[in-house]
XYZ file of C-alpha atoms in Angstrom:
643
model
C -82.603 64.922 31.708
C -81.400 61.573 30.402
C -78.205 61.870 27.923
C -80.349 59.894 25.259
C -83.077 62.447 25.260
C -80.666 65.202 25.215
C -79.138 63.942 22.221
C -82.983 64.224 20.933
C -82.940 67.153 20.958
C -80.195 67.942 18.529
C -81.722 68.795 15.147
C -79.229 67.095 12.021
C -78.595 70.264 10.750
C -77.109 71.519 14.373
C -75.214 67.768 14.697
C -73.739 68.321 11.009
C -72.622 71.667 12.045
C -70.868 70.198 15.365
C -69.130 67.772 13.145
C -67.986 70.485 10.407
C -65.762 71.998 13.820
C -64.000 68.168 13.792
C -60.854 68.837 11.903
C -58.943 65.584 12.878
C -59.514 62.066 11.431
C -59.297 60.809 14.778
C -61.852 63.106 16.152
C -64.213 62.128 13.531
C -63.738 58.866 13.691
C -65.117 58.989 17.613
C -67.764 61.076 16.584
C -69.412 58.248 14.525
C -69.104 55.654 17.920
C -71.067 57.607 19.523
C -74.299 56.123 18.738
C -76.418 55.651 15.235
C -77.622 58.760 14.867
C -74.188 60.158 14.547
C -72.945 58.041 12.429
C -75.887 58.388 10.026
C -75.321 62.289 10.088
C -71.395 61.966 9.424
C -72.879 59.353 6.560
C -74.829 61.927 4.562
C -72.094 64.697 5.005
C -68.927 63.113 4.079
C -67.833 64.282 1.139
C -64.776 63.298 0.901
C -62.978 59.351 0.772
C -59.142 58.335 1.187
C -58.893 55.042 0.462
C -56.198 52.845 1.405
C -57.415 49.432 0.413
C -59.382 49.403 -2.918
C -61.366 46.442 -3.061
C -63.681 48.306 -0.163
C -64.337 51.285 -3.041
C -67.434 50.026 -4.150
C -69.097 49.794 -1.142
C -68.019 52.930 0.484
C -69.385 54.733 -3.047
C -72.833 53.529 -2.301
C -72.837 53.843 1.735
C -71.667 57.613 1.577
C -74.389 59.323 -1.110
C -72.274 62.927 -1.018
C -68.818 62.184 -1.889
C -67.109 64.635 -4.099
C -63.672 64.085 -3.380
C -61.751 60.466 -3.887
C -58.385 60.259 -2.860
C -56.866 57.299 -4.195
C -53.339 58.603 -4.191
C -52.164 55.875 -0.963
C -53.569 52.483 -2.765
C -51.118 49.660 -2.870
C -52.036 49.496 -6.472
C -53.938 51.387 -9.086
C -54.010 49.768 -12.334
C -56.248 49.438 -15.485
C -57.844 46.352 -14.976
C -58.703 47.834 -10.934
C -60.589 50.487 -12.666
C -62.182 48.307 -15.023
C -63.142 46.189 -12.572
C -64.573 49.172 -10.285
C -66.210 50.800 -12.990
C -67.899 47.219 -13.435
C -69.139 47.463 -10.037
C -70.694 50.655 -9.683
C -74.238 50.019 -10.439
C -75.580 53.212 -8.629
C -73.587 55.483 -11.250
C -71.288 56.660 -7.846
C -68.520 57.821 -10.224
C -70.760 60.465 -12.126
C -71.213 62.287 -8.429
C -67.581 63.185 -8.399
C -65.713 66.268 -8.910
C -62.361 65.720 -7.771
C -59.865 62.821 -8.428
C -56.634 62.220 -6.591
C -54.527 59.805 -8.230
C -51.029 60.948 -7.441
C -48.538 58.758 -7.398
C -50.729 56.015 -9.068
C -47.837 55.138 -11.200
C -49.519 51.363 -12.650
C -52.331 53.419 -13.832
C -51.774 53.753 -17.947
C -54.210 55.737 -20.181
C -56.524 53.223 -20.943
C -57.685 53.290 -17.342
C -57.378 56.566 -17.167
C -59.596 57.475 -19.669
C -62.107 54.820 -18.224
C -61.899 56.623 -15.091
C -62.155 60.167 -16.799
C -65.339 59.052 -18.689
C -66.906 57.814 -15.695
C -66.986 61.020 -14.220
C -68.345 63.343 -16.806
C -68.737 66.317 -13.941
C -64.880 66.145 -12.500
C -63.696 69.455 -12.558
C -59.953 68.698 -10.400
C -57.724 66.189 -11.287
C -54.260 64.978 -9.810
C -51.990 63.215 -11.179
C -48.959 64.125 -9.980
C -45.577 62.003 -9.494
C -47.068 59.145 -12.132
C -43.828 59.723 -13.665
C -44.321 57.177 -16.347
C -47.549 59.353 -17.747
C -46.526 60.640 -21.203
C -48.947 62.023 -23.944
C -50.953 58.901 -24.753
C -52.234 59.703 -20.830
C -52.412 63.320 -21.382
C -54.931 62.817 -24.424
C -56.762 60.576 -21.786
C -57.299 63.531 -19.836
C -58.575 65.628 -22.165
C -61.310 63.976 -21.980
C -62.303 65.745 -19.061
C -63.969 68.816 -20.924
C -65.013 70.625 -17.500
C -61.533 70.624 -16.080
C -60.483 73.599 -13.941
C -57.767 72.379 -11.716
C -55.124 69.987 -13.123
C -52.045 68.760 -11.290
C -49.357 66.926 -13.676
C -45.939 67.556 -11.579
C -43.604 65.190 -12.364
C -45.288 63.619 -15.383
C -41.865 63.029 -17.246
C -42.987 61.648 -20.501
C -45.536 64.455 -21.543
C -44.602 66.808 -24.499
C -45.724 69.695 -25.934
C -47.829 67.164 -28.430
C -49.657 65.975 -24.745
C -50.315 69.486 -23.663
C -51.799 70.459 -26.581
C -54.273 67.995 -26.123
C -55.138 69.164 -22.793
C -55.138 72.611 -24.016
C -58.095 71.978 -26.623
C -59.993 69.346 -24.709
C -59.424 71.371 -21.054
C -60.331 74.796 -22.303
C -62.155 76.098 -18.827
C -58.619 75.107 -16.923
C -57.602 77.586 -14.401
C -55.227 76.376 -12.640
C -52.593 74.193 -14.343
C -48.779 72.817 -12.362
C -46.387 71.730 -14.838
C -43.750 71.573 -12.391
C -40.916 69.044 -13.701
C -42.524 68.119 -17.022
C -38.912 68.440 -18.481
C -40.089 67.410 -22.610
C -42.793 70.671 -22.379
C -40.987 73.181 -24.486
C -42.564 77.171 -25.410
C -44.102 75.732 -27.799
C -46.723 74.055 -25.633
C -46.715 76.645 -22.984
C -47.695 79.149 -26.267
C -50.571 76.726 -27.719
C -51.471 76.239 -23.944
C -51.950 79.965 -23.454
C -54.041 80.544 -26.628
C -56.282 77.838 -25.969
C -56.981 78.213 -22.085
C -57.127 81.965 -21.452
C -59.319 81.377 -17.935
C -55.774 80.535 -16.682
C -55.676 82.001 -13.282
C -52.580 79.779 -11.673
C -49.831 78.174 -13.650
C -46.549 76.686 -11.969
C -43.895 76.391 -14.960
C -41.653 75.009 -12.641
C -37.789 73.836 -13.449
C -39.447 73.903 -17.214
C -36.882 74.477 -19.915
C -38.563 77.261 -21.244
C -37.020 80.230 -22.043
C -37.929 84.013 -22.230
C -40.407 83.253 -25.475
C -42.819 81.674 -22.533
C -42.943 84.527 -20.497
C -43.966 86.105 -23.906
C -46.873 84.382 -23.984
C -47.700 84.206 -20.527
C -47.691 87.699 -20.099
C -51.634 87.888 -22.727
C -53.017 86.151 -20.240
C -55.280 88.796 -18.633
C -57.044 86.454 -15.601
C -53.149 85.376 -14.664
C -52.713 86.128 -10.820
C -50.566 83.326 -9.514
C -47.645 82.581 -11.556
C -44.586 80.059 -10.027
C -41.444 78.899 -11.884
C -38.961 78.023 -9.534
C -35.742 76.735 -11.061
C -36.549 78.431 -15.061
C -32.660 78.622 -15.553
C -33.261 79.825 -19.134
C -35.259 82.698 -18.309
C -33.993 86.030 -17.772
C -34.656 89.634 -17.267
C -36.017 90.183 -21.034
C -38.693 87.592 -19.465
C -39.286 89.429 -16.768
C -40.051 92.767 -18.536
C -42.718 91.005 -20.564
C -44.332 90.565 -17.621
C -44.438 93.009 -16.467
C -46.261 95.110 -18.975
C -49.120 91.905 -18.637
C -50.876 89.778 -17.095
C -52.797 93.108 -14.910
C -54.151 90.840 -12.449
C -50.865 89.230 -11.153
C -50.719 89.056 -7.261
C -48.121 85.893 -6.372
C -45.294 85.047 -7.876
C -42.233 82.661 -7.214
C -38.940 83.107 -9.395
C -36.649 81.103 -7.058
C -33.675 79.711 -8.045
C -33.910 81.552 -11.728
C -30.554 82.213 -11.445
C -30.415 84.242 -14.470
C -32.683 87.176 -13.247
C -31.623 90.047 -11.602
C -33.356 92.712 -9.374
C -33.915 94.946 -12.828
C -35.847 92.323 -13.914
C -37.969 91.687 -10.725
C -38.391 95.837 -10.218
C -39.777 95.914 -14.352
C -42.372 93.095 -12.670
C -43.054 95.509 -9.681
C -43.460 98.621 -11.470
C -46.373 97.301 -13.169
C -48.057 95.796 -10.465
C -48.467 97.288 -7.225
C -51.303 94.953 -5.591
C -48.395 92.156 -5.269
C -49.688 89.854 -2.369
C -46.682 87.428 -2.322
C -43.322 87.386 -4.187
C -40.496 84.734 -3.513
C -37.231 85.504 -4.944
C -34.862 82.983 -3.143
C -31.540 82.103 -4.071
C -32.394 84.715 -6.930
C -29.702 87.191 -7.013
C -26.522 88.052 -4.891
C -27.826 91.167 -2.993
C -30.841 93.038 -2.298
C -30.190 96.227 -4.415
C -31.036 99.374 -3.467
C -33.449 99.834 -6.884
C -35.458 97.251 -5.701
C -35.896 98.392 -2.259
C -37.388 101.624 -3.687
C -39.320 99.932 -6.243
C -40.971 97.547 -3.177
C -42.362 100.909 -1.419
C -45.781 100.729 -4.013
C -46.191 97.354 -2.419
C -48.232 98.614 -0.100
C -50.327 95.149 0.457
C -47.567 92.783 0.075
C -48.139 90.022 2.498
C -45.231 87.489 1.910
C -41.705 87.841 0.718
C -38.903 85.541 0.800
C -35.609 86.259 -0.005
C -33.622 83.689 1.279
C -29.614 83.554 0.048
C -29.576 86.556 -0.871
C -27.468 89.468 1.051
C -29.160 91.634 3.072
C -28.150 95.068 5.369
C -29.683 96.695 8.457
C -30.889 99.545 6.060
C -32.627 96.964 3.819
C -34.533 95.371 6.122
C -35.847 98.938 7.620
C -36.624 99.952 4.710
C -39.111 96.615 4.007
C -40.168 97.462 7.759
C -41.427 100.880 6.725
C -42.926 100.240 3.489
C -44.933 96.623 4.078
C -46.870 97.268 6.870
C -48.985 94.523 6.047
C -46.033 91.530 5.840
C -47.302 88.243 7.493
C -44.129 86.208 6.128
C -40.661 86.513 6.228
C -38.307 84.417 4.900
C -34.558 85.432 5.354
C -33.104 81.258 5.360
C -29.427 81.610 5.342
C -29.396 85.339 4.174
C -25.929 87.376 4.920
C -25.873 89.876 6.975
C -28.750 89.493 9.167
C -28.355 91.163 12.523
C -29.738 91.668 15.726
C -30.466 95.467 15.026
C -31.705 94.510 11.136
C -34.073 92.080 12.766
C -35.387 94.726 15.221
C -35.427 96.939 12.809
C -37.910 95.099 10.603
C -40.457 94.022 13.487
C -40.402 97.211 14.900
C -42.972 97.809 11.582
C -44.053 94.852 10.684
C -45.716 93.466 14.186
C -48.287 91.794 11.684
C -45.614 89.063 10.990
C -47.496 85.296 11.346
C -44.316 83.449 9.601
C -40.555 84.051 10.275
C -37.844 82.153 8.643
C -34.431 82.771 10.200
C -32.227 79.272 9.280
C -28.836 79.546 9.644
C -28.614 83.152 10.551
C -26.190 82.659 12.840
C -25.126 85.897 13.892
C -28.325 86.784 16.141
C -29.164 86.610 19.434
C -31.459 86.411 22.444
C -31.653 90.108 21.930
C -33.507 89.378 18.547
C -35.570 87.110 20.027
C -36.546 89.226 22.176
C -37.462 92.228 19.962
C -39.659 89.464 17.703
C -41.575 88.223 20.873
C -42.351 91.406 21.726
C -43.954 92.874 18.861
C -45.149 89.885 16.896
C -47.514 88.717 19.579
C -49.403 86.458 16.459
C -46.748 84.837 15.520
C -46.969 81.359 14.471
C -44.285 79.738 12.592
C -40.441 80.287 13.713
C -37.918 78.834 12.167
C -34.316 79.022 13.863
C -32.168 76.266 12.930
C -28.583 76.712 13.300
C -29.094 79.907 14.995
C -26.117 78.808 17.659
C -26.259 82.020 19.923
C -29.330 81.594 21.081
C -30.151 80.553 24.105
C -32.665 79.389 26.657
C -33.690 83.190 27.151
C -34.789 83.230 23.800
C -37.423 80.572 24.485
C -38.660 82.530 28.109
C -39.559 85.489 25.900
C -41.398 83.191 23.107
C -43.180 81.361 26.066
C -44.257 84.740 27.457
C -45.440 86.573 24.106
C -45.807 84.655 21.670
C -48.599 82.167 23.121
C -50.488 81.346 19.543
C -46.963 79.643 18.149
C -47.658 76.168 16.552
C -44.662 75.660 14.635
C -40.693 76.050 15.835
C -37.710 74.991 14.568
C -34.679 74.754 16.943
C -32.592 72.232 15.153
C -28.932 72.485 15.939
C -29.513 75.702 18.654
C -26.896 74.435 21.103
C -27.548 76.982 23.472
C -31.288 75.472 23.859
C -31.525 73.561 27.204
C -33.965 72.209 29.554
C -34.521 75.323 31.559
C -35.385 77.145 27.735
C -38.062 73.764 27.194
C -39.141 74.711 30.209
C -40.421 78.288 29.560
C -41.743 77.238 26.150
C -44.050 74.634 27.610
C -46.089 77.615 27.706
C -46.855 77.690 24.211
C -49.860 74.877 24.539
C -51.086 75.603 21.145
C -47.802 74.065 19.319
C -47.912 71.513 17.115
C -44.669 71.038 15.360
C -41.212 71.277 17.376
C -37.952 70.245 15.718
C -35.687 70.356 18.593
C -32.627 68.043 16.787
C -28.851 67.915 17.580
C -29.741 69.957 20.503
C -27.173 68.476 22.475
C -27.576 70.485 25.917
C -31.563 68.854 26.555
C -32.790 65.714 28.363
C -35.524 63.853 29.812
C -36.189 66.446 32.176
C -36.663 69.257 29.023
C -38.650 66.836 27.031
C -41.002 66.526 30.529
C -41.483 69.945 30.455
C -43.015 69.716 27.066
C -45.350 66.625 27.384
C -46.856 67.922 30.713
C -48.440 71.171 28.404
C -48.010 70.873 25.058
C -50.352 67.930 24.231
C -51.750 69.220 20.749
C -47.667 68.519 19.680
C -48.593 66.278 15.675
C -44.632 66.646 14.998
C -41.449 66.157 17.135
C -38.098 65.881 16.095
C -35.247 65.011 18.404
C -32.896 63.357 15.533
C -29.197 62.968 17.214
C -29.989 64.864 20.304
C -28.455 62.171 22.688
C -29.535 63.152 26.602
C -32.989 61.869 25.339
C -33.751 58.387 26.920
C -36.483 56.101 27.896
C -37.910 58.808 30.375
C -38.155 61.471 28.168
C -40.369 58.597 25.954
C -42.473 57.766 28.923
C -43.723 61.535 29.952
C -44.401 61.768 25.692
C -46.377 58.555 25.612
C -48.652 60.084 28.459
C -48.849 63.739 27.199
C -48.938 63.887 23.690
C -51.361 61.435 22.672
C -52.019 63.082 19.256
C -48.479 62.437 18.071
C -48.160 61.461 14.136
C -44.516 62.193 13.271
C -41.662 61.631 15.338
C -37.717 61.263 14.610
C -35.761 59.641 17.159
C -32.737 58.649 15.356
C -29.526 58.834 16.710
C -31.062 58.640 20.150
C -28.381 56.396 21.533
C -30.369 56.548 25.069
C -33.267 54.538 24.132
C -33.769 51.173 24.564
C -36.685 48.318 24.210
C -38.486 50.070 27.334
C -38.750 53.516 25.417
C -40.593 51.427 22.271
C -42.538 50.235 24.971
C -43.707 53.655 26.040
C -44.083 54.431 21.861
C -46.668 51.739 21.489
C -48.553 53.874 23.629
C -48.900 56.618 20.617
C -52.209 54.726 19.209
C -52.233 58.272 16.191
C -48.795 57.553 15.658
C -47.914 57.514 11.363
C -44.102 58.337 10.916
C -41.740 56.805 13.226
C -37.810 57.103 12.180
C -35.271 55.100 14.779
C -32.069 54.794 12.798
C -29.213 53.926 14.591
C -31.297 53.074 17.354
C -28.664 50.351 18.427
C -30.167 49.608 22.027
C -33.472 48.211 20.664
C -33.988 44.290 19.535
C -37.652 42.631 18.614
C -39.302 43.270 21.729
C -38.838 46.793 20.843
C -39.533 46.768 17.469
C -43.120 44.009 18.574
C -44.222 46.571 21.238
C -44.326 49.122 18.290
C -45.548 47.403 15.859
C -48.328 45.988 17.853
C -49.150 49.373 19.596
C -48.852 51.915 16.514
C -51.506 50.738 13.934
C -51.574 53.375 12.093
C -47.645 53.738 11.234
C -47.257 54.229 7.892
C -43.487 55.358 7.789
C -40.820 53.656 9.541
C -37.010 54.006 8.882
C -34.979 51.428 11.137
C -31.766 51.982 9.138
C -28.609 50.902 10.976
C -30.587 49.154 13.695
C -28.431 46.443 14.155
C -29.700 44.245 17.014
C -33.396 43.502 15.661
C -33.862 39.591 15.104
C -36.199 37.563 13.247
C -38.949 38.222 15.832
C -39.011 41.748 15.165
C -39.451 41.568 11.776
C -41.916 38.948 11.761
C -44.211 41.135 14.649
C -43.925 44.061 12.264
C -44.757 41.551 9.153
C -47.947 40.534 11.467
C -49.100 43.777 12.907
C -48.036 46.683 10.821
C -50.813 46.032 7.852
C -50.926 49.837 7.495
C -47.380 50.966 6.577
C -46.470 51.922 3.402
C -42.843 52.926 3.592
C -39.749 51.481 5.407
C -36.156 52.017 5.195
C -34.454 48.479 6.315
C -31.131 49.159 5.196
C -27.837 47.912 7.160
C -30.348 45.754 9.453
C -29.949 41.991 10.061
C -33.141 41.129 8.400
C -32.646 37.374 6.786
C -34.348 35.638 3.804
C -37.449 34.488 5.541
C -37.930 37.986 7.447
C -37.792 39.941 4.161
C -40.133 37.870 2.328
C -42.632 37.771 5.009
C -42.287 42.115 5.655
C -42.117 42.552 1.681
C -44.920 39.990 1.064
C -47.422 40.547 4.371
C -47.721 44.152 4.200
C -50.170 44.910 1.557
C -50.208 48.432 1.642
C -46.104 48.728 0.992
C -45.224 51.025 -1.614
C -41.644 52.271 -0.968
C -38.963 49.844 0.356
C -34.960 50.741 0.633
C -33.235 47.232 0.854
C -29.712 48.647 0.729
C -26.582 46.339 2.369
C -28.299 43.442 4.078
C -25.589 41.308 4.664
C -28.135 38.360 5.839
C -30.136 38.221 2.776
C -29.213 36.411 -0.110
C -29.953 36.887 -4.207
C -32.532 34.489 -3.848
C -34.015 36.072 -0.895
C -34.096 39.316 -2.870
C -35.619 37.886 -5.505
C -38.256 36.269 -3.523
C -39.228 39.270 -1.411
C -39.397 40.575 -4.867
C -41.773 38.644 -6.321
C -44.091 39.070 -3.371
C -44.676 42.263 -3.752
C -43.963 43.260 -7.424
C -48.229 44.309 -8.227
C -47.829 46.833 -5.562
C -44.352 48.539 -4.936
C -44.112 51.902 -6.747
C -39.910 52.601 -5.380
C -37.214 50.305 -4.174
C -33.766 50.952 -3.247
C -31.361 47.977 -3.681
C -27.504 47.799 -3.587
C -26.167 48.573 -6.943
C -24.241 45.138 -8.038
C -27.921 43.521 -7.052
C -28.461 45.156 -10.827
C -26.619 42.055 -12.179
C -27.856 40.005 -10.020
C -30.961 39.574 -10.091
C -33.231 38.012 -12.896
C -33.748 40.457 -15.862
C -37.354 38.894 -15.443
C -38.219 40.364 -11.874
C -36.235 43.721 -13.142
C -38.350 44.270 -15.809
C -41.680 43.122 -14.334
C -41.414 45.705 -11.795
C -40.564 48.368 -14.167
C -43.033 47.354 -16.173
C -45.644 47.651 -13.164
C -44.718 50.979 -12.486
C -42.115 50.810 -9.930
C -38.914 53.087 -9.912
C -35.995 51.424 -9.107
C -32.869 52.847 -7.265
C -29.566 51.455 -7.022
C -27.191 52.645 -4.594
C-alpha cells in the first residue's frame, strides 16, 4: 500500500488527535510540511497565535478560523495607532472569536488602545498585561471594560491605585483569579473594595503589596478563596495570619515567603483551620522550624508541596514531615541549616512520592544522601544541588541507575562532579535541563557522554566550567539537536570552530558567550547565520569580534530580541546597523563601548526608538545625549538604565 493512500485513510478527527500529542513548535511546524491535508487539519485546530511580527496579524486571523488565544506579548511594538490600524483591518470580526489576550510587556500600548482592543473582543475572559509598567488607572478603567473577565494578570503595573482597581472591581465582577504582584500604589483600601465587589475570587497574588494586616481582614470573607500568594507583604504579621485562618474554608495553596514579620504561631493559626492544605511555601519566613508547627503540620495529611527554604531545620524535623506527609511531591530545603545526610534519609525514607527536591547550598551532604534519594524516589524529576561540594561522581551512578524519569538537575558549582559522574548520568535520556556550571573537574570527554544519550537536553549550562572546548561543542551539535538555551560563558576553551559546531543548533533561542575571548566574526557569522531562531544573545566582554561580526549578526539574526553588547569593540556603523536591522529588538545593554561615539549612540538610537522597550547605557551617556532622543524613548515606552 502506497504512503499516499495510507494517509487516506486517516479520518481528520484521528489526524487532529495525532497532532494534539505534538507538544513542540518544532514538531508542529513539520507536521504541516507534510503534505496539504495536514496542514489544512493543523489550520482548523490551532487555537492559539504568537506573533512576532504584527503586520502579518490580519491575515493569520482570517487563515486560522479557531483561534482563542493571541499572544502578542514578543511584538517589536504594540501601540495605539497598531491596534487601530488592526482593528481597521479585521473585516471578518476575528477579534470577537477571542478569549484570551497576552499583551505583557506591551509597554507603548496606552489605554486608548487598550480599550479599542478590549471592545473588540466582547467574549475575552483572560487578560495579561503584565510588566507594562507605565499602565496606571486611566488603563485599568480600560479594562474594565471587559465585563466577562475571569483571569487578569497586572504584575508590575506601577502606576495603578486603589482608584484603578476599583474600576476593575465593578466592571470585572466574575474575576477569579486576579495577580497584583508589584502594584506598589494598591493600598487595603482597594484590596477591601476589590473583595466586596468580586467575591468569585478563587486566586489572588498580593504580592510585595504594602498592605498590611487590615487586607488579610478582608481577604479572609472570601469563601471561594483557595489559592492565596503574597510573597514579600513586609507589613503583615501574625494578627493577619489569624484572620485567616478562621476564613476563607476553601484555602488549599498558599505562599507567605519573605513576610518577614510572621512567625510559625501565625502560620500554625492558618493550619489549624485548614487541614486539606495542598501547598504552603514559607521561605525565608522565620528563623527555625518550631516544634508547634511540626505538630500542627501532622492534620496535613494531603499536603503535596512545602518549601521552607532559609529556615533552620533538624534531623527530628524533617522525620517528623517524613511521617506525617505521606503524600509530599516537593521539597524545597534551598540553603536551609542543618540539613544532613541522616535528616535527608530520614525524610525519603516516608516520602518516596517526592517528584521535586530542592537541596541548594546544603553543603553538608553527601553521596550517602544521594544515595538514600535515588533509592526511594524512583519518580523523581527535578533535583536541584548547587553548591552541594561533597558530592561526587557516585552521586550521579546512583541517579543514573534509579532515578531514570529525571528531566531537570542542577549541579552548578559540585566540584566533585567529573566526567566519569557525566558518564553514569547519560543514563537519564529523558533530561531536559542540566546546569552543570563552575564544575571545574569536567571536559569534552564528560560533555560526550551526555550528547551521545541525552538528546531531548532544551537547557544546558556550562557557565565558567573551563575543560569545555571545541570538542565538547562538536559531540552537542550532533546529539542534542533540540537545544534552546545554552550558557557558555567563561568557556575560555572555545574558539571560532566551536561557533562553528553551534550553528549547527537550527532550535537554538538563548545563546550567552561572555568572555568568550577566543572567538572573532567568523564565529560570531557561523552563528548568526546557523541559529535563526536566537532570540537571546549576551556577547559581553567578547573582545576580539570586528565589524564583520556584527554586521553578519545585523544581516542574519532578524529574530533576536535581546542582546547584551557591553565591553565589545562594536563601532559607530556596527551599532547602528545591529540597533537599526533587527526589527524584532526589544532589550539592548550598550554599557562601555569604547569604539562608539555620542553620535553613534544617538544614531543607533534613533533607529530603533518605535520598538525598544529597555536599554542599558553608561551612566554619564545621561548628559550626553540629546534630551530629545531621552525623552522620545521614554515617551515610547522604553525603560532606560544607566549604569
Amino acid at each position: 500500500m502506497s504512503s499516499h493512500s495510507i494517509l487516506f485513510l486517516l479520518t481528520e478527527d484521528l489526524l487532529a488527535r495525532i497532532l494534539g500529542k505534538l507538544a513542540s513548535d518544532s514538531d508542529r511546524r513539520a507536521w504541516r510540511l507534510v503534505c496539504k491535508e495536514f496542514h489544512r487539519v493543523d489550520s482548523i485546530h490551532r487555537t492559539s497565535l504568537r506573533i512576532l511580527r504584527i503586520e502579518f496579524l490580519p491575515n493569520l486571523l482570517t487563515k486560522y478560523s479557531n483561534i482563542r488565544l493571541l499572544d502578542l506579548s514578543v511584538c517589536p511594538r504594540i501601540d495605539d495607532g497598531t491596534v487601530a490600524f488592526l482593528l481597521s483591518r479585521d473585516s471578518v470580526g476575528s477579534f470577537v472569536r477571542l478569549k484570551e489576550l497576552v499583551l505583557s510587556r506591551a509597554t507603548g500600548l496606552r489605554w486608548g488602545g487598550l480599550e479599542m482592543l478590549v471592545r473588540a473582543c466582547p467574549g475575552v475572559e483572560y487578560v495579561d498585561v503584565s510588566y507594562c509598567w507605565g499602565f496606571g488607572d486611566r488603563e485599568a478603567a480600560a479594562l474594565s471594560c471587559a465585563v466577562g473577565l475571569r483571569d487578569l494578570r497586572m504584575d508590575k503595573c506601577l502606576g495603578v491605585t486603589d482608584v484603578g482597581l476599583a474600576k476593575i472591581a465593578v466592571g470585572c465582577s466574575k474575576l477569579e483569579r486576579l495577580s497584583l504582584q508589584w502594584c506598589l500604589e494598591i493600598t487595603d483600601l482597594g484590596i477591601d473594595l476589590l473583595v466586596k465587589k468580586c467575591e468569585d475570587l478563587k486566586l489572588l497574588d498580593i504580592s510585595y503589596l504594602k498592605v498590611t494586616n487590615e487586607s488579610l481582614r478582608s481577604i479572609a470573607s472570601l469563601q471561594k478563596l483557595e489559592v492565596l500568594s503574597m510573597t514579600g507583604c513586609s507589613l503583615v504579621d501574625d494578627v493577619g495570619l489569624e484572620f485567616l485562618g478562621n476564613g476563607c474554608p476553601l484555602l488549599q495553596v498558599m505562599d507567605v515567603s519573605r513576610c518577614d514579620r510572621m512567625s510559625s504561631s501565625g502560620l500554625i493559626s492558618v493550619i489549624r483551620g485548614h487541614s486539606d492544605f495542598l501547598q504552603l511555601n514559607a521561605a525565608y519566613c522565620f528563623p527555625e522550624l518550631s516544634t508547634t508547627l511540626l505538630q500542627g503540620m501532622k492534620n496535613l495529611k494531603n499536603l503535596k508541596s512545602i518549601r521552607i527554604d532559609g529556615t533552620q531545620v533538624s534531623d527530628c524535623s524533617l522525620e517528623t514531615i517524613s511521617t506525617n506527609c505521606k503524600c509530599l511531591a516537593e521539597m524545597g530545603l534551598s540553603k536551609c541549616i542543618g540539613v544532613t545526610d541522616m535528616g535527608i534519609m530520614l525524610l525519603v525514607s516516608g516520602c518516596f512520592n517526592l517528584k521535586i527536591l530542592n537541596l541548594t547550598c546544603c553543603n553538608s551532604i553527601t553521596d550517602a544522601a544521594i544515595s538514600a534519594i535515588a533509592d526511594s524516589c524512583r519518580k523523581l524529576l527535578c533535583l536541584k544541588l548547587e553548591s552541594c561540594n561533597l558530592i561526587t561522581g557516585k552521586s550521579l551512578e546512583w541517579l543514573g541507575s534509579c532515578c531514570l524519569q529525571l528531566e531537570e538537575l542542577d549541579l552548578t558549582d559540585c566540584c566533585g562532579v567529573n566526567d566519569r559522574g557525566l558518564n553514569y548520568l547519560s543514563r537519564c535520556s529523558e533530561l531536559l535541563s542540566l546546569k552543570l556550571g563552575l564544575c571545574a573537574n569536567i571536559s569534552d570527554k564528560g560533555l560526550s557522554y551526555i550528547a551521545s544519550n541525552c538528546s531531548k537536553i532544551r537547557e544546558l549550562d556550562l557557565y565558567c566550567s573551563t575543560g569545555i572546548g571545541d570538542d565538547g561543542l562538536a559531540a552537542l551539535s550532533s546529539g542534542c539537536k533540540k537545544l534552546k538555551m545554552l550558557n557558555l560563558s567563561y568557556c575560555n576553551e572555545v574558539s571560532d570552530t566551536g561557533m562553528e559546531y553551534i550553528s549547527q543548533l537550527e532550535e537554538l533561542s538563548d545563546l550567552e558567550l561572555r568572555g568568550l575571548v577566543n572567538i572573532t566574526g567568523a564565529g560570531l557569522t557561523a552563528v548568526a547565520a546557523g541559529c535563526k531562531r536566537l532570540a537571546e544573545l549576551d556577547l559581553k566582554h567578547c573582545e576580539n569580534i570586528k565589524e564583520s561580526g556584527f554586521w553578519a549578526l545585523a544581516y542574519y539574526s532578524r529574530n533576536l530580541r535581546q542582546i547584551n553588547l557591553s565591553h565589545c569593540a562594536v563601532s559607530d556603523m556596527g551599532l547602528c546597523m545591529v540597533m537599526g536591522n533587527l526589527t524584532r529588538l526589544q532589550d539592548a545593554k550598550l554599557v562601555k563601548l569604547s569604539n562608539v561615539t555620542v553620535k553613534g549612540f544617538e544614531l543607533a538610537l534613533r533607529a530603533c526608538c518605535v520598538r525598544m522597550k529597555k536599554v542599558k547605557l553608561l551612566a554619564s551617556l545621561r548628559f550626553l545625549l540629546s534630551t530629545e532622543i531621552i525623552e522620545t524613548l521614554k515617551a515610547r515606552g522604553c525603560k532606560l538604565r544607566w549604569d
